[in-house]
Coordinates of C-alpha atoms in Angstrom, one line a residue:
Chain A
X26 CA -47.2 29.2 -25.8
X27 CA -48.0 30.0 -22.2
X28 CA -47.4 33.4 -20.6
X29 CA -47.0 31.9 -17.1
X30 CA -43.7 31.5 -15.3
X31 CA -42.6 28.0 -14.5
X32 CA -43.6 28.4 -10.9
X33 CA -47.0 29.5 -11.8
X34 CA -47.3 26.5 -14.2
X35 CA -46.3 24.1 -11.4
X36 CA -48.8 25.7 -9.0
X37 CA -51.6 25.4 -11.7
X38 CA -50.8 21.7 -12.3
X39 CA -50.6 21.1 -8.5
X40 CA -54.1 22.6 -8.1
X41 CA -55.4 20.1 -10.6
X42 CA -53.7 17.3 -8.8
X43 CA -55.0 18.5 -5.4
X44 CA -58.6 18.8 -6.7
X45 CA -58.5 15.4 -8.2
X46 CA -57.0 13.7 -5.2
X47 CA -59.4 15.5 -2.8
X48 CA -62.4 14.0 -4.7
X49 CA -60.7 10.5 -4.9
X50 CA -59.6 10.3 -1.2
X51 CA -62.4 12.2 0.6
X52 CA -64.8 9.3 1.0
X53 CA -62.1 7.1 2.4
X54 CA -61.0 9.8 4.9
X55 CA -64.6 10.5 6.0
X56 CA -65.6 6.9 6.4
X57 CA -62.5 5.2 7.8
X58 CA -62.3 1.4 7.8
X59 CA -62.1 1.3 11.6
X60 CA -65.6 2.6 12.2
X61 CA -68.6 0.9 10.6
X62 CA -69.9 2.9 7.5
X63 CA -73.3 4.5 8.1
X64 CA -76.2 2.5 6.5
X65 CA -77.1 5.4 4.3
X66 CA -73.6 5.5 2.8
X67 CA -73.6 1.7 2.5
X68 CA -76.8 1.9 0.6
X69 CA -75.4 4.6 -1.7
X70 CA -72.4 2.5 -2.3
X71 CA -74.6 -0.3 -3.7
X72 CA -77.1 2.0 -5.5
X73 CA -74.7 4.4 -7.2
X74 CA -72.7 2.2 -9.6
X75 CA -75.5 1.4 -12.0
X76 CA -76.6 5.0 -12.1
X77 CA -72.9 6.1 -12.6
X78 CA -72.3 3.6 -15.4
X79 CA -75.4 5.0 -17.2
X80 CA -74.0 8.5 -16.6
X81 CA -70.6 7.6 -18.0
X82 CA -72.3 6.3 -21.2
X83 CA -74.2 9.6 -21.6
X84 CA -70.9 11.4 -20.8
X85 CA -69.2 9.6 -23.7
X86 CA -72.0 10.5 -26.1
X87 CA -72.6 14.1 -24.9
X88 CA -71.4 15.7 -28.1
X89 CA -73.7 13.5 -30.3
X90 CA -76.4 15.7 -31.8
X91 CA -79.5 13.7 -33.0
X92 CA -80.7 16.7 -35.0
X93 CA -77.8 17.3 -37.3
X94 CA -74.9 15.6 -39.0
X95 CA -75.2 11.8 -38.8
X96 CA -78.0 12.1 -36.3
X97 CA -76.2 9.8 -33.9
X98 CA -76.9 6.8 -36.1
X99 CA -73.3 5.4 -36.2
X100 CA -73.3 5.6 -32.4
X101 CA -76.8 4.0 -32.1
X102 CA -76.0 1.1 -34.5
X103 CA -72.6 0.4 -32.9
X104 CA -74.1 0.4 -29.4
X105 CA -76.9 -2.0 -30.5
X106 CA -74.2 -4.2 -31.9
X107 CA -72.2 -4.1 -28.6
X108 CA -75.3 -5.1 -26.7
X109 CA -76.2 -7.8 -29.2
X110 CA -72.7 -9.3 -29.2
X111 CA -72.5 -9.2 -25.5
X112 CA -75.8 -10.9 -24.8
X113 CA -74.9 -13.5 -27.4
X114 CA -71.4 -14.4 -26.4
X115 CA -70.8 -12.6 -23.1
X116 CA -67.1 -12.0 -24.1
X117 CA -66.1 -8.5 -23.1
X118 CA -63.3 -8.0 -25.6
X119 CA -65.4 -9.3 -28.5
X120 CA -68.2 -7.0 -27.7
X121 CA -66.0 -4.0 -27.4
X122 CA -63.9 -4.7 -30.4
X123 CA -66.9 -5.5 -32.6
X124 CA -68.7 -2.3 -31.7
X125 CA -65.5 -0.2 -32.2
X126 CA -64.7 -1.7 -35.6
X127 CA -68.3 -1.2 -36.6
X128 CA -68.2 2.4 -35.6
X129 CA -64.9 3.1 -37.3
X130 CA -66.2 1.6 -40.6
X131 CA -69.5 3.5 -40.3
X132 CA -67.9 6.9 -39.9
X133 CA -65.1 6.3 -42.3
X134 CA -67.0 4.8 -45.2
X135 CA -70.7 4.9 -44.7
X136 CA -71.6 8.2 -43.0
X137 CA -68.9 10.3 -44.7
Chain B
X13 CA -40.8 -11.4 -0.4
X14 CA -41.4 -15.1 -0.5
X15 CA -41.7 -17.3 -3.6
X16 CA -45.4 -17.8 -2.8
X17 CA -46.0 -14.0 -2.7
X18 CA -44.3 -13.6 -6.0
X19 CA -46.4 -16.3 -7.7
X20 CA -49.6 -14.7 -6.2
X21 CA -48.6 -11.3 -7.7
X22 CA -47.9 -12.9 -11.0
X23 CA -51.2 -14.8 -11.0
X24 CA -53.0 -11.6 -10.3
X25 CA -51.3 -9.9 -13.2
X26 CA -52.3 -12.6 -15.6
X27 CA -55.9 -12.4 -14.4
X28 CA -56.0 -8.6 -14.6
X29 CA -54.3 -8.0 -17.9
X30 CA -57.1 -9.2 -20.3
X31 CA -59.5 -6.8 -18.6
X32 CA -57.3 -3.9 -19.5
X33 CA -56.8 -4.6 -23.2
X34 CA -59.7 -2.4 -24.3
X35 CA -58.3 0.4 -22.1
X36 CA -54.9 -0.1 -23.8
X37 CA -56.5 0.7 -27.1
X38 CA -58.6 3.6 -25.8
X39 CA -55.9 5.2 -23.6
X40 CA -53.2 4.9 -26.1
X41 CA -55.4 6.6 -28.6
X42 CA -56.6 9.3 -26.2
X43 CA -53.2 9.6 -24.6
X44 CA -51.5 10.1 -27.9
X45 CA -54.1 12.7 -28.9
X46 CA -53.5 14.5 -25.6
X47 CA -49.7 14.5 -25.9
X48 CA -50.0 15.8 -29.5
X49 CA -52.4 18.5 -28.4
X50 CA -49.9 19.6 -25.7
X51 CA -47.1 19.5 -28.2
X52 CA -48.8 21.6 -30.8
X53 CA -49.9 24.0 -28.0
X54 CA -46.2 24.6 -27.4
X55 CA -45.4 22.4 -24.4
X56 CA -42.4 20.1 -24.1
X57 CA -43.2 16.3 -23.6
X58 CA -42.3 16.8 -19.9
X59 CA -45.7 18.4 -19.4
X60 CA -48.0 15.6 -20.7
X61 CA -45.6 13.1 -19.1
X62 CA -45.7 14.6 -15.6
X63 CA -49.3 15.6 -15.8
X64 CA -50.5 12.1 -16.8
X65 CA -48.5 10.6 -14.0
X66 CA -49.8 13.0 -11.3
X67 CA -53.3 14.1 -12.3
X68 CA -54.2 10.9 -14.1
X69 CA -57.7 12.1 -15.2
X70 CA -58.1 12.5 -18.9
X71 CA -60.8 15.2 -19.2
X72 CA -59.1 17.5 -16.6
X73 CA -55.8 17.1 -18.3
X74 CA -57.3 18.4 -21.6
X75 CA -58.8 21.3 -19.7
X76 CA -55.5 22.0 -17.9
X77 CA -53.9 22.8 -21.3
X78 CA -56.3 25.7 -21.6
X79 CA -55.6 26.7 -17.9
X80 CA -51.9 26.8 -18.6
X81 CA -52.4 28.9 -21.7
X82 CA -54.5 31.4 -19.9
X83 CA -53.8 33.9 -17.1
X84 CA -52.5 32.5 -13.7
X85 CA -55.5 31.7 -11.5
X86 CA -54.9 28.9 -9.1
X87 CA -58.2 29.2 -7.3
X88 CA -60.0 28.8 -10.6
X89 CA -57.9 25.8 -11.5
X90 CA -58.7 24.2 -8.1
X91 CA -62.5 24.7 -8.3
X92 CA -62.5 23.5 -11.9
X93 CA -60.6 20.4 -10.9
X94 CA -63.1 19.8 -8.0
X95 CA -66.0 20.1 -10.4
X96 CA -64.7 18.0 -13.2
X97 CA -63.5 15.3 -10.8
X98 CA -66.6 15.3 -8.5
X99 CA -67.9 12.0 -9.9
X100 CA -64.9 10.3 -8.1
X101 CA -66.8 10.9 -4.8
X102 CA -69.3 8.4 -6.1
X103 CA -66.6 5.9 -7.0
X104 CA -65.0 6.2 -3.6
X105 CA -68.3 5.6 -1.8
X106 CA -68.8 2.5 -4.0
X107 CA -65.3 1.2 -3.3
X108 CA -65.2 1.7 0.5
X109 CA -65.7 -2.0 1.0
X110 CA -63.8 -3.4 -1.9
X111 CA -60.6 -1.5 -1.1
X112 CA -60.6 -2.7 2.5
X113 CA -57.7 -4.9 3.6
X114 CA -55.5 -4.2 0.7
X115 CA -52.7 -2.8 2.8
X116 CA -50.4 -0.1 1.3
X117 CA -51.9 -0.8 -2.1
X118 CA -55.1 1.0 -0.9
X119 CA -53.4 4.4 -1.3
X120 CA -52.3 3.7 -4.8
X121 CA -55.8 2.2 -5.7
X122 CA -57.4 5.5 -4.6
X123 CA -54.8 7.7 -6.2
X124 CA -55.2 5.9 -9.6
X125 CA -59.0 5.5 -9.5
X126 CA -60.0 6.8 -12.9
X127 CA -63.4 6.1 -14.5
X128 CA -62.0 3.0 -16.2
X129 CA -60.1 1.5 -13.3
X130 CA -63.1 2.0 -11.0
X131 CA -65.5 0.4 -13.5
X132 CA -63.4 -2.7 -14.0
X133 CA -62.5 -3.1 -10.4
X134 CA -66.1 -2.7 -9.3
X135 CA -67.6 -5.2 -11.8
X136 CA -64.8 -7.7 -12.6
X137 CA -65.4 -11.2 -11.4
X138 CA -62.1 -11.9 -9.8
X139 CA -61.4 -15.7 -10.1
X140 CA -61.1 -17.9 -7.0
X141 CA -57.6 -18.0 -5.6
X142 CA -56.5 -14.7 -7.0
X143 CA -55.5 -12.0 -4.6
X144 CA -58.1 -9.2 -4.9
X145 CA -55.8 -6.4 -3.8
X146 CA -53.1 -7.4 -6.3
X147 CA -55.7 -7.9 -9.1
X148 CA -57.1 -4.3 -8.5
X149 CA -53.5 -3.0 -8.2
X150 CA -52.6 -4.4 -11.6
X151 CA -55.7 -3.1 -13.3
X152 CA -55.0 0.4 -11.9
X153 CA -51.3 0.3 -12.7
X154 CA -51.6 -1.0 -16.2
X155 CA -54.3 1.5 -17.0
X156 CA -52.1 4.3 -15.7
X157 CA -49.1 3.0 -17.6
X158 CA -51.1 3.0 -20.9
X159 CA -52.2 6.6 -20.4
X160 CA -48.8 7.7 -19.2
X161 CA -46.9 6.1 -22.1
X162 CA -49.4 7.2 -24.7
X163 CA -49.4 10.8 -23.7
X164 CA -45.6 10.9 -23.4
X165 CA -45.1 9.5 -26.9
X166 CA -47.7 11.9 -28.2
X167 CA -45.8 14.7 -26.6
X168 CA -42.5 13.5 -28.1
X169 CA -43.7 12.9 -31.6
X170 CA -46.3 15.7 -31.8
X171 CA -47.7 16.4 -35.2
X172 CA -45.2 14.0 -36.8
X173 CA -47.9 11.3 -36.2
X174 CA -50.5 10.9 -38.8
X175 CA -53.7 9.2 -37.9
X176 CA -56.0 7.0 -39.8
X177 CA -57.8 5.9 -36.7
X178 CA -60.9 8.1 -36.9
X179 CA -63.5 6.7 -34.6
X180 CA -61.2 4.7 -32.4
X181 CA -62.3 6.7 -29.4
X182 CA -65.5 4.8 -29.5
X183 CA -63.7 2.0 -27.7
X184 CA -64.3 3.8 -24.4
X185 CA -68.1 4.2 -25.1
X186 CA -68.3 0.5 -26.0
X187 CA -66.5 -0.5 -22.8
X188 CA -68.8 1.5 -20.6
X189 CA -71.8 0.0 -22.5
X190 CA -70.4 -3.5 -21.7
X191 CA -69.8 -2.6 -18.1
X192 CA -73.3 -1.1 -17.7
X193 CA -74.7 -4.3 -19.3
X194 CA -72.8 -6.6 -17.0
X195 CA -74.1 -4.7 -14.0
X196 CA -77.7 -4.8 -15.5
X197 CA -77.6 -8.5 -16.1
X198 CA -76.4 -9.0 -12.5
X199 CA -79.3 -7.0 -11.0
X200 CA -82.9 -8.2 -10.6
X201 CA -84.3 -4.7 -10.5
X202 CA -83.1 -1.8 -12.6
X203 CA -84.3 1.2 -10.7
X204 CA -80.9 2.8 -10.1
X205 CA -79.8 2.2 -13.7
X206 CA -83.0 4.0 -14.9
X207 CA -82.4 6.8 -12.4
X208 CA -78.9 7.3 -13.8
X209 CA -80.1 7.2 -17.4
X210 CA -83.0 9.6 -17.0
X211 CA -81.1 12.0 -14.8
X212 CA -78.1 12.2 -17.3
X213 CA -80.2 12.6 -20.4
X214 CA -82.5 15.2 -18.8
X215 CA -79.6 17.3 -17.5
X216 CA -77.7 17.0 -20.8
X217 CA -80.8 18.4 -22.6
X218 CA -81.3 21.1 -20.0
X219 CA -77.7 22.2 -19.3
X220 CA -75.8 21.2 -22.4
X221 CA -72.7 19.1 -22.9
X222 CA -70.3 21.2 -20.9
X223 CA -72.3 21.7 -17.7
X224 CA -74.5 18.7 -17.2
X225 CA -72.4 16.5 -14.9
X226 CA -72.8 18.3 -11.6
X227 CA -76.6 18.7 -12.0
X228 CA -76.8 15.0 -13.0
X229 CA -74.9 14.0 -9.9
X230 CA -77.1 16.1 -7.7
X231 CA -80.2 14.7 -9.3
X232 CA -79.0 11.1 -9.0
X233 CA -78.2 11.7 -5.3
X234 CA -81.6 13.3 -4.7
X235 CA -83.5 10.5 -6.5
X236 CA -81.6 7.8 -4.6
X237 CA -82.1 9.5 -1.3
X238 CA -85.8 10.2 -1.7
X239 CA -86.4 6.8 -3.2
X240 CA -84.3 4.9 -0.7
X241 CA -87.2 3.1 1.0
X242 CA -88.9 1.7 -2.2
X243 CA -85.5 0.9 -3.8
X244 CA -84.3 -1.0 -0.7
X245 CA -87.5 -2.8 -0.3
X246 CA -87.5 -3.8 -4.0
X247 CA -83.9 -5.0 -3.4
X248 CA -82.2 -6.8 -6.2
X249 CA -79.1 -4.9 -6.7
X250 CA -75.9 -6.9 -6.6

């Protein structure tokens, strides 16, 4: 259990809230909707998402080690299944559910 | 509020809900895990409950448990929060236009803009006749509700829960793969997707799992800035 006082805990949590909200609100404060957004920032707004989605996938997989354990094979197979299902049916829920069930079966029964 | 307004709000809810079903699975699982983790670390359920309502950012909330268990250091907590959440800067820049003209809802949309709500609200094809502001509001609110209820229940039940759900966390990976793919299929050129992929993998290899996000973001920003001319000339992003 923690050694902090309640006030110290509240301040610590408040700092986490403050840091989070600073990052979420900052772009909207800097580029208000009254003034036109600079072209460079408009460009970033269009160019960033694809790069960010790639980054989020890598973020989810950051603890996968291809050299040891299951060598990331359950992840690889399941992601390929997600891609295959999605290109085939283009049904978001089906692709996600299919890949997740595949992954759970693989790590619970195949790569034990 | 008029009858027409109410039916608009309801229609937006029905349109938004299916998009959030995978998040329900993922957030309940991760939220429960987080609540249980707090519970076994000696905190009452009030902590995960209030922290999931106010911070609403999964990875930082897990880190915050360690902060609360350590010595009091508010500056360290603040800088750590800034670093872990820095990617939200990118989300905000991407949503500047989409959150326009959403009235008071804009503040909540920004407040609740986690990875998942951003990803859905950025890519979802909102059907004709559905109010965009309310659609995005419901996506954000439902996602937060899933996280909030999961972590509160986890905090209440603690280690009483036994899991046979090993691997369920993959639902988040699968969702980001689908969202990435949707974006990929929409674009004619894939330069920015490649930049994101190469930068993240490179930084992961160089800096390791705990420290690669900030270098990745710097690298992405540098590549997009230096490559602006050719990328814009090639065009093709949605």
